[in-house]
mmCIF file with all atom_site columns, C-alpha atoms in Angstrom:
data_model
loop_
_atom_site.group_PDB
_atom_site.id
_atom_site.type_symbol
_atom_site.label_atom_id
_atom_site.label_alt_id
_atom_site.label_comp_id
_atom_site.label_asym_id
_atom_site.label_entity_id
_atom_site.label_seq_id
_atom_site.pdbx_PDB_ins_code
_atom_site.Cartn_x
_atom_site.Cartn_y
_atom_site.Cartn_z
_atom_site.occupancy
_atom_site.B_iso_or_equiv
_atom_site.pdbx_formal_charge
_atom_site.auth_seq_id
_atom_site.auth_comp_id
_atom_site.auth_asym_id
_atom_site.auth_atom_id
_atom_site.pdbx_PDB_model_num
ATOM 1   C CA . MET A 1 1   ? 24.370 -174.874 53.140 1.00 73.00 ? 550 MET A CA 1
ATOM 2   C CA . ALA A 1 2   ? 26.837 -172.045 53.120 1.00 88.00 ? 551 ALA A CA 1
ATOM 3   C CA . ASP A 1 3   ? 28.006 -170.224 56.215 1.00 90.00 ? 552 ASP A CA 1
ATOM 4   C CA . SER A 1 4   ? 26.799 -166.766 57.084 1.00 91.00 ? 553 SER A CA 1
ATOM 5   C CA . LEU A 1 5   ? 28.703 -163.485 56.959 1.00 87.00 ? 554 LEU A CA 1
ATOM 6   C CA . SER A 1 6   ? 29.423 -163.897 60.654 1.00 92.00 ? 555 SER A CA 1
ATOM 7   C CA . PRO A 1 7   ? 30.098 -167.200 62.457 1.00 94.00 ? 556 PRO A CA 1
ATOM 8   C CA . GLU A 1 8   ? 27.650 -166.347 65.230 1.00 95.00 ? 557 GLU A CA 1
ATOM 9   C CA . CYS A 1 9   ? 24.890 -165.973 62.598 1.00 95.00 ? 558 CYS A CA 1
ATOM 10  C CA . THR A 1 10  ? 25.583 -169.294 60.856 1.00 96.00 ? 559 THR A CA 1
ATOM 11  C CA . PRO A 1 11  ? 23.316 -171.453 63.082 1.00 96.00 ? 560 PRO A CA 1
ATOM 12  C CA . LEU A 1 12  ? 20.438 -169.022 62.479 1.00 96.00 ? 561 LEU A CA 1
ATOM 13  C CA . LYS A 1 13  ? 21.143 -169.033 58.742 1.00 96.00 ? 562 LYS A CA 1
ATOM 14  C CA . HIS A 1 14  ? 21.046 -172.826 58.618 1.00 96.00 ? 563 HIS A CA 1
ATOM 15  C CA . GLU A 1 15  ? 17.829 -172.888 60.643 1.00 97.00 ? 564 GLU A CA 1
ATOM 16  C CA . TYR A 1 16  ? 16.228 -170.312 58.338 1.00 96.00 ? 565 TYR A CA 1
ATOM 17  C CA . ASP A 1 17  ? 17.458 -172.045 55.169 1.00 96.00 ? 566 ASP A CA 1
ATOM 18  C CA . SER A 1 18  ? 15.985 -175.357 56.354 1.00 96.00 ? 567 SER A CA 1
ATOM 19  C CA . CYS A 1 19  ? 12.677 -173.735 57.240 1.00 95.00 ? 568 CYS A CA 1
ATOM 20  C CA . PHE A 1 20  ? 12.482 -171.880 53.921 1.00 94.00 ? 569 PHE A CA 1
ATOM 21  C CA . ASN A 1 21  ? 13.389 -174.954 51.863 1.00 93.00 ? 570 ASN A CA 1
ATOM 22  C CA . ALA A 1 22  ? 10.745 -177.089 53.599 1.00 92.00 ? 571 ALA A CA 1
ATOM 23  C CA . TRP A 1 23  ? 8.127  -174.370 53.133 1.00 90.00 ? 572 TRP A CA 1
ATOM 24  C CA . PHE A 1 24  ? 9.080  -173.775 49.494 1.00 89.00 ? 573 PHE A CA 1
ATOM 25  C CA . GLU A 1 25  ? 8.843  -177.473 48.589 1.00 85.00 ? 574 GLU A CA 1
ATOM 26  C CA . GLY A 1 26  ? 5.279  -177.446 49.814 1.00 81.00 ? 575 GLY A CA 1
ATOM 27  C CA . TYR A 1 27  ? 4.562  -174.240 47.916 1.00 78.00 ? 576 TYR A CA 1
ATOM 28  C CA . LEU A 1 28  ? 5.646  -175.110 44.402 1.00 75.00 ? 577 LEU A CA 1
ATOM 29  C CA . GLU A 1 29  ? 3.426  -177.906 43.182 1.00 68.00 ? 578 GLU A CA 1
ATOM 30  C CA . PRO A 1 30  ? 0.111  -176.521 44.518 1.00 71.00 ? 579 PRO A CA 1
ATOM 31  C CA . ALA A 1 31  ? 1.076  -173.054 43.258 1.00 64.00 ? 580 ALA A CA 1
ATOM 32  C CA . VAL A 1 32  ? 1.328  -174.366 39.720 1.00 67.00 ? 581 VAL A CA 1
ATOM 33  C CA . ALA A 1 33  ? -2.076 -176.028 40.049 1.00 68.00 ? 582 ALA A CA 1
ATOM 34  C CA . ALA A 1 34  ? -3.626 -172.821 41.449 1.00 64.00 ? 583 ALA A CA 1
ATOM 35  C CA . SER A 1 35  ? -2.115 -170.629 38.745 1.00 69.00 ? 584 SER A CA 1
ATOM 36  C CA . THR A 1 36  ? -4.963 -171.162 36.275 1.00 74.00 ? 585 THR A CA 1
ATOM 37  C CA . ASN A 1 37  ? -7.550 -169.261 38.350 1.00 78.00 ? 586 ASN A CA 1
ATOM 38  C CA . PRO A 1 38  ? -6.621 -165.757 39.625 1.00 82.00 ? 587 PRO A CA 1
ATOM 39  C CA . GLU A 1 39  ? -8.956 -165.945 42.637 1.00 85.00 ? 588 GLU A CA 1
ATOM 40  C CA . ILE A 1 40  ? -7.679 -169.346 43.719 1.00 81.00 ? 589 ILE A CA 1
ATOM 41  C CA . ARG A 1 41  ? -4.078 -168.231 43.135 1.00 80.00 ? 590 ARG A CA 1
ATOM 42  C CA . SER A 1 42  ? -4.599 -165.109 45.248 1.00 83.00 ? 591 SER A CA 1
ATOM 43  C CA . ALA A 1 43  ? -6.167 -167.035 48.126 1.00 85.00 ? 592 ALA A CA 1
ATOM 44  C CA . TYR A 1 44  ? -3.455 -169.704 47.927 1.00 83.00 ? 593 TYR A CA 1
ATOM 45  C CA . SER A 1 45  ? -0.685 -167.098 47.913 1.00 84.00 ? 594 SER A CA 1
ATOM 46  C CA . LYS A 1 46  ? -2.172 -165.349 50.925 1.00 89.00 ? 595 LYS A CA 1
ATOM 47  C CA . ARG A 1 47  ? -2.439 -168.640 52.871 1.00 89.00 ? 596 ARG A CA 1
ATOM 48  C CA . LYS A 1 48  ? 1.133  -169.607 52.011 1.00 88.00 ? 597 LYS A CA 1
ATOM 49  C CA . ALA A 1 49  ? 2.447  -166.148 53.005 1.00 91.00 ? 598 ALA A CA 1
ATOM 50  C CA . GLU A 1 50  ? 0.729  -166.483 56.381 1.00 94.00 ? 599 GLU A CA 1
ATOM 51  C CA . GLU A 1 51  ? 2.154  -169.988 56.776 1.00 92.00 ? 600 GLU A CA 1
ATOM 52  C CA . PHE A 1 52  ? 5.654  -168.746 55.936 1.00 93.00 ? 601 PHE A CA 1
ATOM 53  C CA . ASN A 1 53  ? 5.384  -165.854 58.383 1.00 95.00 ? 602 ASN A CA 1
ATOM 54  C CA . SER A 1 54  ? 4.225  -168.105 61.205 1.00 96.00 ? 603 SER A CA 1
ATOM 55  C CA . LYS A 1 55  ? 6.753  -170.899 60.591 1.00 94.00 ? 604 LYS A CA 1
ATOM 56  C CA . CYS A 1 56  ? 9.841  -169.104 59.289 1.00 96.00 ? 605 CYS A CA 1
ATOM 57  C CA . GLY A 1 57  ? 9.217  -165.452 60.148 1.00 96.00 ? 606 GLY A CA 1
ATOM 58  C CA . PRO A 1 58  ? 10.547 -165.537 63.725 1.00 96.00 ? 607 PRO A CA 1
ATOM 59  C CA . VAL A 1 59  ? 13.842 -167.202 62.770 1.00 96.00 ? 608 VAL A CA 1
ATOM 60  C CA . TRP A 1 60  ? 14.160 -164.853 59.764 1.00 96.00 ? 609 TRP A CA 1
ATOM 61  C CA . GLU A 1 61  ? 13.869 -161.838 62.075 1.00 97.00 ? 610 GLU A CA 1
ATOM 62  C CA . LYS A 1 62  ? 16.527 -163.262 64.435 1.00 97.00 ? 611 LYS A CA 1
ATOM 63  C CA . TYR A 1 63  ? 18.862 -164.009 61.519 1.00 97.00 ? 612 TYR A CA 1
ATOM 64  C CA . ARG A 1 64  ? 18.244 -160.608 59.978 1.00 96.00 ? 613 ARG A CA 1
ATOM 65  C CA . ALA A 1 65  ? 19.057 -158.848 63.293 1.00 97.00 ? 614 ALA A CA 1
ATOM 66  C CA . CYS A 1 66  ? 22.240 -160.892 63.626 1.00 96.00 ? 615 CYS A CA 1
ATOM 67  C CA . ILE A 1 67  ? 23.339 -159.955 60.092 1.00 95.00 ? 616 ILE A CA 1
ATOM 68  C CA . LYS A 1 68  ? 22.551 -156.269 60.649 1.00 95.00 ? 617 LYS A CA 1
ATOM 69  C CA . LYS A 1 69  ? 24.768 -156.318 63.740 1.00 96.00 ? 618 LYS A CA 1
ATOM 70  C CA . ALA A 1 70  ? 27.569 -158.152 61.891 1.00 95.00 ? 619 ALA A CA 1
ATOM 71  C CA . VAL A 1 71  ? 27.396 -155.638 59.024 1.00 94.00 ? 620 VAL A CA 1
ATOM 72  C CA . LYS A 1 72  ? 27.589 -152.723 61.457 1.00 94.00 ? 621 LYS A CA 1
ATOM 73  C CA . ASP A 1 73  ? 30.384 -154.323 63.534 1.00 94.00 ? 622 ASP A CA 1
ATOM 74  C CA . ARG A 1 74  ? 32.491 -154.661 60.374 1.00 93.00 ? 623 ARG A CA 1
ATOM 75  C CA . GLY A 1 75  ? 31.809 -151.097 59.249 1.00 93.00 ? 624 GLY A CA 1
ATOM 76  C CA . LEU A 1 76  ? 30.012 -152.308 56.159 1.00 94.00 ? 625 LEU A CA 1
ATOM 77  C CA . ASP A 1 77  ? 26.886 -150.304 56.975 1.00 93.00 ? 626 ASP A CA 1
ATOM 78  C CA . VAL A 1 78  ? 28.663 -147.115 55.877 1.00 93.00 ? 627 VAL A CA 1
ATOM 79  C CA . LEU A 1 79  ? 29.697 -148.688 52.572 1.00 93.00 ? 628 LEU A CA 1
ATOM 80  C CA . LEU A 1 80  ? 26.168 -149.981 51.964 1.00 91.00 ? 629 LEU A CA 1
ATOM 81  C CA . GLN A 1 81  ? 24.698 -146.549 52.642 1.00 92.00 ? 630 GLN A CA 1
ATOM 82  C CA . GLN A 1 82  ? 27.184 -144.939 50.244 1.00 94.00 ? 631 GLN A CA 1
ATOM 83  C CA . ALA A 1 83  ? 26.301 -147.490 47.559 1.00 92.00 ? 632 ALA A CA 1
ATOM 84  C CA . ARG A 1 84  ? 22.578 -146.830 48.063 1.00 90.00 ? 633 ARG A CA 1
ATOM 85  C CA . GLU A 1 85  ? 23.133 -143.095 47.731 1.00 92.00 ? 634 GLU A CA 1
ATOM 86  C CA . GLU A 1 86  ? 25.296 -143.452 44.621 1.00 92.00 ? 635 GLU A CA 1
ATOM 87  C CA . HIS A 1 87  ? 23.056 -146.024 42.918 1.00 88.00 ? 636 HIS A CA 1
ATOM 88  C CA . PRO A 1 88  ? 19.576 -145.957 44.426 1.00 87.00 ? 637 PRO A CA 1
ATOM 89  C CA . LEU A 1 89  ? 17.227 -148.759 43.438 1.00 81.00 ? 638 LEU A CA 1
ATOM 90  C CA . THR A 1 90  ? 13.994 -146.830 43.190 1.00 83.00 ? 639 THR A CA 1
ATOM 91  C CA . GLU A 1 91  ? 12.352 -149.234 40.729 1.00 82.00 ? 640 GLU A CA 1
ATOM 92  C CA . PRO A 1 92  ? 13.148 -152.706 39.470 1.00 79.00 ? 641 PRO A CA 1
ATOM 93  C CA . PRO A 1 93  ? 14.907 -152.685 36.102 1.00 77.00 ? 642 PRO A CA 1
ATOM 94  C CA . PRO A 1 94  ? 12.563 -153.232 33.155 1.00 82.00 ? 643 PRO A CA 1
ATOM 95  C CA . PRO A 1 95  ? 12.564 -156.681 31.546 1.00 84.00 ? 644 PRO A CA 1
ATOM 96  C CA . PRO A 1 96  ? 14.424 -156.969 28.257 1.00 85.00 ? 645 PRO A CA 1
ATOM 97  C CA . PRO A 1 97  ? 12.258 -156.642 25.144 1.00 85.00 ? 646 PRO A CA 1
ATOM 98  C CA . ALA A 1 98  ? 10.869 -159.955 23.917 1.00 78.00 ? 647 ALA A CA 1
ATOM 99  C CA . ASN A 1 99  ? 12.337 -159.457 20.451 1.00 74.00 ? 648 ASN A CA 1
ATOM 100 C CA . ALA A 1 100 ? 15.797 -158.398 21.667 1.00 61.00 ? 649 ALA A CA 1
ATOM 101 C CA . PRO A 1 101 ? 18.661 -160.497 20.315 1.00 61.00 ? 650 PRO A CA 1
ATOM 102 C CA . SER A 1 102 ? 20.380 -162.824 22.744 1.00 57.00 ? 651 SER A CA 1
ATOM 103 C CA . SER A 1 103 ? 23.447 -161.426 24.455 1.00 53.00 ? 652 SER A CA 1
ATOM 104 C CA . THR A 1 104 ? 25.411 -164.540 23.540 1.00 53.00 ? 653 THR A CA 1
ATOM 105 C CA . LYS A 1 105 ? 26.099 -165.406 19.926 1.00 49.00 ? 654 LYS A CA 1
ATOM 106 C CA . LYS A 1 106 ? 26.510 -168.951 18.692 1.00 48.00 ? 655 LYS A CA 1
ATOM 107 C CA . ALA A 1 107 ? 29.299 -169.592 16.270 1.00 45.00 ? 656 ALA A CA 1
#
C-alpha cells in the first residue's frame, strides 16, 4: 500500500485501505449474484453500505480529517479551491457514445 500525502496520515491510510479491501472482497461475489433482481440488489446494497459505514466509516473519517489538515498545512487548500472555481464539476461527464470509434487505432 502506498503512503499518504502526509507521514502522520499514513497509518490511518493503511488501516482504511485494509478495512476497505476486506469489505470489498466480501461485496463483489454476492453483488453479482444479487444483480439479476432489482429489489434484492437494492436491499443487498443498502446492507453492504451500512456494513461499510459501521466497519470502515470511523477510520475513514479520521483519515479524511488528517488529510484535510495536511492539505491546509501545505497551502494546497487554496489551490484546490481555485481549481474548483475555474473548473467546477457540477455533473459527471457523459459516457462516450456506444458507436464512437476507439481513440486508439490499430495499424
